[in-house]
mmCIF file of C-alpha atoms in Angstrom:
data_model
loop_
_atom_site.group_PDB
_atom_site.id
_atom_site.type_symbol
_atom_site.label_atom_id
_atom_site.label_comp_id
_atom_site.label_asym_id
_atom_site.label_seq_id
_atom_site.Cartn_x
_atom_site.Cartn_y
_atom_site.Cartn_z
ATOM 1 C CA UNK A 1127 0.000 0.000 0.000
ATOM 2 C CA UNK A 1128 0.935 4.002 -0.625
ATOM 3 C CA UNK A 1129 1.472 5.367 2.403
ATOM 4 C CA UNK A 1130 3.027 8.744 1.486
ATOM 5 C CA UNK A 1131 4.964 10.532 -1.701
ATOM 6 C CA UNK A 1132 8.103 12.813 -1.897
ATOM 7 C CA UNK A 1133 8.880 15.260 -4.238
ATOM 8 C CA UNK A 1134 12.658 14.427 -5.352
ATOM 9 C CA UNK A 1135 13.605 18.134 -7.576
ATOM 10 C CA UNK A 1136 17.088 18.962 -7.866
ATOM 11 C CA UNK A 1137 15.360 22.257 -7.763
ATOM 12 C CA UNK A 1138 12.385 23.971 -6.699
ATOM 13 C CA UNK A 1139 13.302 27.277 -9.284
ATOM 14 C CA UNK A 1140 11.845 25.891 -12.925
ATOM 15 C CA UNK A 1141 12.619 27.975 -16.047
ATOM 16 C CA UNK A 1142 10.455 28.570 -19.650
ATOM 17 C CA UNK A 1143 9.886 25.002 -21.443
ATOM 18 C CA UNK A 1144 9.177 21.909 -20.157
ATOM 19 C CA UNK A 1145 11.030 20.561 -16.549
ATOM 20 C CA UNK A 1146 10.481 16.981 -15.622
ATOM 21 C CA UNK A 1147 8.400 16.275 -12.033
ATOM 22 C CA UNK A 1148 10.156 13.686 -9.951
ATOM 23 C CA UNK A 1149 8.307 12.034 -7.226
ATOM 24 C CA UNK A 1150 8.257 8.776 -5.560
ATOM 25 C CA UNK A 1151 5.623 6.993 -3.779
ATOM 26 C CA UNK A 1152 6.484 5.378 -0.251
ATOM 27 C CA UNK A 1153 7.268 2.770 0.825
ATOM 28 C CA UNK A 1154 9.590 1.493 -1.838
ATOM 29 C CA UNK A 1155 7.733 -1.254 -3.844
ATOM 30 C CA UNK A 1156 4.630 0.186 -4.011
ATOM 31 C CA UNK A 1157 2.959 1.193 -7.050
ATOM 32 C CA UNK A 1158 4.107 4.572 -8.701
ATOM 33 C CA UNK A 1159 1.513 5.827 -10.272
ATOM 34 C CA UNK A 1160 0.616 8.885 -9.801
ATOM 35 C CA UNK A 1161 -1.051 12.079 -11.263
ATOM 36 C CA UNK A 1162 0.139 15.378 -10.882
ATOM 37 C CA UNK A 1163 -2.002 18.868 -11.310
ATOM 38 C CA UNK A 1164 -1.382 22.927 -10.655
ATOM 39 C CA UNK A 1165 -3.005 23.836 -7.838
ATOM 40 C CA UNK A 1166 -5.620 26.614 -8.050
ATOM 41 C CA UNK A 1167 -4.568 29.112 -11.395
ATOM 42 C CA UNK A 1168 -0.952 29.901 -12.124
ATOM 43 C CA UNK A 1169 -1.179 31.691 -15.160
ATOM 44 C CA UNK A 1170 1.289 30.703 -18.242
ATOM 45 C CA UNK A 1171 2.067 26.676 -16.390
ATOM 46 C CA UNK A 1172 0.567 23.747 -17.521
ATOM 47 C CA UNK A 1173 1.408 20.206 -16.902
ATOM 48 C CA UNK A 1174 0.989 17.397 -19.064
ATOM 49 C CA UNK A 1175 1.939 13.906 -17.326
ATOM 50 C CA UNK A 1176 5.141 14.438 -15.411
ATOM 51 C CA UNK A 1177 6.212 17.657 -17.528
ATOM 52 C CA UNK A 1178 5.378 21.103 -16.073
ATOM 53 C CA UNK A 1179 5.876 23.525 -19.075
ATOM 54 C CA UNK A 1180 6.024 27.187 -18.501
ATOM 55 C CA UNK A 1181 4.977 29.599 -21.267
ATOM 56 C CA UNK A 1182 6.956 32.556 -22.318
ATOM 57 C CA UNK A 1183 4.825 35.066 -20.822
ATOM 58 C CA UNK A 1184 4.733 33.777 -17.465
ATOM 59 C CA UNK A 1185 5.790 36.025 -14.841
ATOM 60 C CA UNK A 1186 9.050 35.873 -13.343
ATOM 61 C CA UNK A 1187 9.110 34.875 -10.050
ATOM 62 C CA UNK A 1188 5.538 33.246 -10.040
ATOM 63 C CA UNK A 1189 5.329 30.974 -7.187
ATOM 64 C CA UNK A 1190 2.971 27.808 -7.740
ATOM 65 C CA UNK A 1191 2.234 24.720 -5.847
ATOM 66 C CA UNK A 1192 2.194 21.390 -8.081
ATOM 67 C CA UNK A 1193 0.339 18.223 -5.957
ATOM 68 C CA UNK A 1194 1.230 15.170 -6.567
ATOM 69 C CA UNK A 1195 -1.737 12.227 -6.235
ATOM 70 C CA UNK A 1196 -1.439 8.612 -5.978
ATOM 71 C CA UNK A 1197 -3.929 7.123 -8.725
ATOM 72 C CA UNK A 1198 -3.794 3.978 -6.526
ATOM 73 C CA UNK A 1199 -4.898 5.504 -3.420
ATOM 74 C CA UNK A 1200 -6.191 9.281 -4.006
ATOM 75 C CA UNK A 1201 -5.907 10.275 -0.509
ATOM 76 C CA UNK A 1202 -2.240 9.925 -0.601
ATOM 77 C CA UNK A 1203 -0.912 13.205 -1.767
ATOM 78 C CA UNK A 1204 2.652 15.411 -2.036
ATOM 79 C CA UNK A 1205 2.799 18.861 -2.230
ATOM 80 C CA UNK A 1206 5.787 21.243 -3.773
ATOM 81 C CA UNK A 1207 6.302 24.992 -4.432
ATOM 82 C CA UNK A 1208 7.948 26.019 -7.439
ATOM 83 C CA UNK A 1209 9.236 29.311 -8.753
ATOM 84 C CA UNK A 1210 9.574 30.482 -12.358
ATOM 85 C CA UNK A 1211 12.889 32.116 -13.320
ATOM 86 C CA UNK A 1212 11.978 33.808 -16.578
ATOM 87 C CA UNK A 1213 15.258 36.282 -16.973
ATOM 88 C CA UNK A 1214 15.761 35.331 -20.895
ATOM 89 C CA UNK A 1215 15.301 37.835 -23.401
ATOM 90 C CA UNK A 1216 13.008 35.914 -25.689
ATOM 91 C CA UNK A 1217 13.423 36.899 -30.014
ATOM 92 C CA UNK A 1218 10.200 37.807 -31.524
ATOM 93 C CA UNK A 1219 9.510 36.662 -34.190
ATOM 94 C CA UNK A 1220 7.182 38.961 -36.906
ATOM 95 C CA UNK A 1221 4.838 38.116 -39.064
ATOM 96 C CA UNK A 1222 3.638 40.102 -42.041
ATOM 97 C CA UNK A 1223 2.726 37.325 -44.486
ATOM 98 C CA UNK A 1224 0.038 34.867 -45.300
ATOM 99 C CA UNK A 1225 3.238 32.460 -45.775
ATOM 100 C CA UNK A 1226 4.384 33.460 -41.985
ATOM 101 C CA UNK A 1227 1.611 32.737 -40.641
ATOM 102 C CA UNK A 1228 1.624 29.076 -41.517
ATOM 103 C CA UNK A 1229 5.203 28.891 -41.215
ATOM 104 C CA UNK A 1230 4.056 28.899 -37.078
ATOM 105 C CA UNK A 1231 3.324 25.363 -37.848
ATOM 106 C CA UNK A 1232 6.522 24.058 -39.611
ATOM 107 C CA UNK A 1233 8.731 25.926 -37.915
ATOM 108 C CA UNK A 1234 11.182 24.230 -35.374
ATOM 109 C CA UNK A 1235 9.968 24.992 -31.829
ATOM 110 C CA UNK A 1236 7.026 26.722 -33.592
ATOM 111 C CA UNK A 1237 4.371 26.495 -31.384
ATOM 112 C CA UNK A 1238 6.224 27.683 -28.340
ATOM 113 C CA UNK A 1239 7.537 31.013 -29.386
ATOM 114 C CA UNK A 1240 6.819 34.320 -29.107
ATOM 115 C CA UNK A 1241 5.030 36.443 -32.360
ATOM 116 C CA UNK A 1242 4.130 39.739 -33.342
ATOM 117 C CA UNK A 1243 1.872 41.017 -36.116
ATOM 118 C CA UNK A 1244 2.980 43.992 -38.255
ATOM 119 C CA UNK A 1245 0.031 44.487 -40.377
ATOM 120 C CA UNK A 1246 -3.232 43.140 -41.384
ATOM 121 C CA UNK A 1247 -2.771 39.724 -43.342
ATOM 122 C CA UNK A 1248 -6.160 38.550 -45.764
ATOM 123 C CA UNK A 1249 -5.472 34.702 -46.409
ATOM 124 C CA UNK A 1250 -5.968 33.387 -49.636
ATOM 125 C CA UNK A 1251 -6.308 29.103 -48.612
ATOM 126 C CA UNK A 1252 -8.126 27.379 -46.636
ATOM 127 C CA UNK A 1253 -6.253 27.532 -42.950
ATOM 128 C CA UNK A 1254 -5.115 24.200 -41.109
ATOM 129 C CA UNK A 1255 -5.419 25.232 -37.759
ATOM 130 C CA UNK A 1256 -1.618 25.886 -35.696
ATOM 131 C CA UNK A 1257 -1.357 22.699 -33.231
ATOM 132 C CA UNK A 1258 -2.962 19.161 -33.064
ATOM 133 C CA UNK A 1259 -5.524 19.384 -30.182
ATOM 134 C CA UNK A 1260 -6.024 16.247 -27.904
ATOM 135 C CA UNK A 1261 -8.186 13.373 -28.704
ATOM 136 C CA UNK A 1262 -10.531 10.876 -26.695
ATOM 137 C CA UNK A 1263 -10.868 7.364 -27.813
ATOM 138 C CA UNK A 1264 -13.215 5.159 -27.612
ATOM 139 C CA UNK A 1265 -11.950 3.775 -24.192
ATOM 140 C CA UNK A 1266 -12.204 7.226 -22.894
ATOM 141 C CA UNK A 1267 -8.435 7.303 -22.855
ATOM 142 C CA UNK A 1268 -7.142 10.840 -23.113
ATOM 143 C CA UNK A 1269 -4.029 11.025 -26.066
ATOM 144 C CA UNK A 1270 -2.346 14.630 -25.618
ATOM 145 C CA UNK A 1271 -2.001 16.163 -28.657
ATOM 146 C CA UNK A 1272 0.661 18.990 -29.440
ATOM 147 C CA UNK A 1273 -0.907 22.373 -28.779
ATOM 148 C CA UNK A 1274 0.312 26.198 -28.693
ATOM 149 C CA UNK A 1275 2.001 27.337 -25.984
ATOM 150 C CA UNK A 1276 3.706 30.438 -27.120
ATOM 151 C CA UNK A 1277 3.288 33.872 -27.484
ATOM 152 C CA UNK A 1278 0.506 35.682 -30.298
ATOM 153 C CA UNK A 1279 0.137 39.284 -30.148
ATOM 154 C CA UNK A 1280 -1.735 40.858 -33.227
ATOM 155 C CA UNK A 1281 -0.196 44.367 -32.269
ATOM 156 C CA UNK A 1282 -4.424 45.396 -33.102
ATOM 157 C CA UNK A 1283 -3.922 43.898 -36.478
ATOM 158 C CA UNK A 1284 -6.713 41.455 -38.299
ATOM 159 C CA UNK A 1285 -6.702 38.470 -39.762
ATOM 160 C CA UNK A 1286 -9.503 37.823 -42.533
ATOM 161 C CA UNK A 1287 -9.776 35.071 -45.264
ATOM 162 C CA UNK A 1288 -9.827 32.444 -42.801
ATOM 163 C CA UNK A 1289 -11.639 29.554 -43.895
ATOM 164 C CA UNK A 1290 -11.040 26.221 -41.879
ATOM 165 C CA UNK A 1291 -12.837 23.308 -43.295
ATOM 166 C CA UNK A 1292 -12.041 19.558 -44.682
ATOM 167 C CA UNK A 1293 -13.702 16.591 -45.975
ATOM 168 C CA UNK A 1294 -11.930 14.668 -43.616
ATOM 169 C CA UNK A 1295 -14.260 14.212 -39.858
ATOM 170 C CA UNK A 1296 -12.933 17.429 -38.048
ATOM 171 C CA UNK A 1297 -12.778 18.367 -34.483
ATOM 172 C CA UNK A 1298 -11.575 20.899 -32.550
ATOM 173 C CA UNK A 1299 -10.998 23.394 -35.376
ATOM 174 C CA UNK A 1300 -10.759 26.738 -35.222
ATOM 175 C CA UNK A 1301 -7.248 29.559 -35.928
ATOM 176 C CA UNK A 1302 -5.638 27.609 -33.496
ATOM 177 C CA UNK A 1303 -6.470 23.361 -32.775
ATOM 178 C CA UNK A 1304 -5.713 23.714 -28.969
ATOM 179 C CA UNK A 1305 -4.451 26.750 -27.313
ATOM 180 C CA UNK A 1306 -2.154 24.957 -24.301
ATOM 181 C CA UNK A 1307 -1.724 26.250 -20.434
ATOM 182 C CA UNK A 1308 1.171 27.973 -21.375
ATOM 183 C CA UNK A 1309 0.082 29.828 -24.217
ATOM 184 C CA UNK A 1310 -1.492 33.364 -25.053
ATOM 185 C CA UNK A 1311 -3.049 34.877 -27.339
ATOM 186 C CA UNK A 1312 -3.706 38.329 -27.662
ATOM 187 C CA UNK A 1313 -4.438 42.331 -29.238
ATOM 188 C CA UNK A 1314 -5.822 40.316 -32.537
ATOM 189 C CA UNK A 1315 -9.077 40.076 -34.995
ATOM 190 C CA UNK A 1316 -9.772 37.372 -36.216
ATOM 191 C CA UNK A 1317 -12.984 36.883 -39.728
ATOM 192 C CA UNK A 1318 -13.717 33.818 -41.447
ATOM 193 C CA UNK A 1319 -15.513 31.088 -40.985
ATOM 194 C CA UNK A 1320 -15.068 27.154 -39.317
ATOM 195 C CA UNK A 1321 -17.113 24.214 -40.524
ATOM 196 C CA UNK A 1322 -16.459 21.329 -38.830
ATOM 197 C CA UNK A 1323 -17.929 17.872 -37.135
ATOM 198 C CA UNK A 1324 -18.117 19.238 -33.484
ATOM 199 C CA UNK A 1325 -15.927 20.951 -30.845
ATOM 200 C CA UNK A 1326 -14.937 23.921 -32.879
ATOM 201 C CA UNK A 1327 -14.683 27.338 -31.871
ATOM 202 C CA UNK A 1328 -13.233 30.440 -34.065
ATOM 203 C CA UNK A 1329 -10.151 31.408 -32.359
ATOM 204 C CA UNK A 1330 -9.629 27.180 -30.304
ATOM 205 C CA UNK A 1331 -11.259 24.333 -30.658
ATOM 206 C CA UNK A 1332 -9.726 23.799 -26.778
ATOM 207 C CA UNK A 1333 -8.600 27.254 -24.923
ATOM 208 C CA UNK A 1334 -6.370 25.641 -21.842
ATOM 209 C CA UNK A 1335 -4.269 29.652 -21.955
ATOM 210 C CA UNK A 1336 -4.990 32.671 -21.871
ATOM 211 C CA UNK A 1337 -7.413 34.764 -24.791
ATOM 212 C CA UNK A 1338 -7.360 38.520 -24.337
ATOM 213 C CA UNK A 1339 -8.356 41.750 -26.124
ATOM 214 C CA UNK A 1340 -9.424 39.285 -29.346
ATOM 215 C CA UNK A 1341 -12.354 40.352 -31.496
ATOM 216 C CA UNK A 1342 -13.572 36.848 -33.071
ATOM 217 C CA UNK A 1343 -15.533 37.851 -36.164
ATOM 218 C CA UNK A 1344 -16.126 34.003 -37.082
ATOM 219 C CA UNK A 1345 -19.037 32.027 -38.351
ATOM 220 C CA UNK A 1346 -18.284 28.637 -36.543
ATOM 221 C CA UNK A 1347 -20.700 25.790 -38.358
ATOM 222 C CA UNK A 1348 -20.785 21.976 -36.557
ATOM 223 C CA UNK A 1349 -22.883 18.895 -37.330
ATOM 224 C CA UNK A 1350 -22.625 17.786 -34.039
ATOM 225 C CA UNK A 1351 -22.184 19.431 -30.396
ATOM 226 C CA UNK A 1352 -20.192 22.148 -29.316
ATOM 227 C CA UNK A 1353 -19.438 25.646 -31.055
ATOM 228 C CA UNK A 1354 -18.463 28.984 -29.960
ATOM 229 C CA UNK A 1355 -17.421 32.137 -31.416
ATOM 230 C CA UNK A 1356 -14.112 32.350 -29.538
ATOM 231 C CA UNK A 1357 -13.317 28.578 -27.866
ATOM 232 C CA UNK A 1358 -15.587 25.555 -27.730
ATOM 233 C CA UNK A 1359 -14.251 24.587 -24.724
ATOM 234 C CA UNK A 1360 -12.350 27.008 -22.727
ATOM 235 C CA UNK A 1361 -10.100 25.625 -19.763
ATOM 236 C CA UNK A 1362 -8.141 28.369 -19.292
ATOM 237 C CA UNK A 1363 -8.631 32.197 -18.988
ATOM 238 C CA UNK A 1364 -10.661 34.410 -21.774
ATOM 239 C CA UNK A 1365 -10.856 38.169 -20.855
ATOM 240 C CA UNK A 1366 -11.077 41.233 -22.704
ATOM 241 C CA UNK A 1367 -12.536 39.340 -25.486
ATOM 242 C CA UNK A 1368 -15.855 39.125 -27.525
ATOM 243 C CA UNK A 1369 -17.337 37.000 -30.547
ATOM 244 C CA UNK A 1370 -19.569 39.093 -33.092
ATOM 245 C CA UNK A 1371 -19.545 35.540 -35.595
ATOM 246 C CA UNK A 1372 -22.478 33.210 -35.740
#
């Protein structure tokens, strides 16, 4: 039986990307498994299994308290404080093009760094949205998918022409698939239109970041469940913001 876990960090100071979460579950033997989770709202960390990933916008110095849970018995449970160092001087990288803007996707790194708008971009193809959003399977099984967790500021720029759509089954559309903990998006309008099978939204299909000051002029369209101007479903923090789509 778990009778107790300890946190085993070479360091309670974590920096922007991902850092590894090492716990063990006492006494030795017993079964390991274990699920970890922010408490309450630290704004720009996520955690996906044993990885706690810290976006580039967090705040330096943000102190946040990660629990760890045994899945075998819940009632055994570990708690550590962390502390973001975010010193780095972080390159921006600016976008002017409809070519740009996809290159977010191909790009090494791409979906965790930081990018700037300098003008109004009208696309001219259909958009595949930035990020692969989780899926569920049939088991109920969670599979994480690979979602944004970087920087997008529109500077008060607009993006129009956007037309996400496919005759393949599509969920979770939308600008961006997923939108993860550690990502933000932000100062941006977005027009156009999403057709899809279900869980679509204009700007994220999934919103686990932060959305603010983001006009979403989008006509979202599903066969199924779940639409929303902005986010379908939003996990994370949307403020500032307002859909005028349909």
């Amino acid at each position: 039986d778990v009778t107790s876990i300890e946190f085993k960090m070479e360091s309670q100071t974590v920096g922007v990307g991902e850092t590894t979460l090492v716990a063990v579950a006492l006494p030795e033997g017993s079964d390991q498994t274990m699920r970890f989770t922010v408490q309450g709202i630290a704004e720009g960390v996520s955690i996906t299994g044993n990885k706690v990933n810290v976006g580039l916008a967090t705040e330096d110095g943000l102190e946040f308290t990660v629990i760890a849970t045994s899945v075998y018995d819940p009632t055994v449970r570990a708690t550590i404080k962390l502390t973001v160092s975010n010193n780095a001087s972080n390159e921006v990288i600016l976008i002017s093009t409809e070519e740009d803007l996809r290159s977010i996707n191909t790009r090494e790194n791409g979906l965790s760094l930081a990018y700037e708008l300098t003008n109004d971009i009208v696309l001219t193809q259909n958009w595949t949205p930035i990020g692969v959003a989780e899926a569920e399977l049939d088991s109920g099984e969670i599979v994480p998918g690979t979602y944004f967790n970087g920087i997008f500021d529109g500077k008060g720029f607009k993006i129009s022409g956007i037309v996400v759509a496919s005759e393949q089954p599509l969920f979770n559309g939308g600008f961006f698939a997923q939108i993860g903990g550690s990502g933000l998006v932000k100062n941006t309008e977005f027009e156009g239109s999403v057709t899809a099978n279900g869980w679509s939204g204009g700007i994220a299909g999934i919103n686990g970041g932060t959305i603010e000051n983001v006009i979403s002029n989008m006509a979202v369209t599903v066969a199924g469940t779940s639409a929303g101007s902005i986010v379908s479903v939003n996990r994370g923090i949307i403020r500032n913001s307002y859909g005028i789509g349909k």
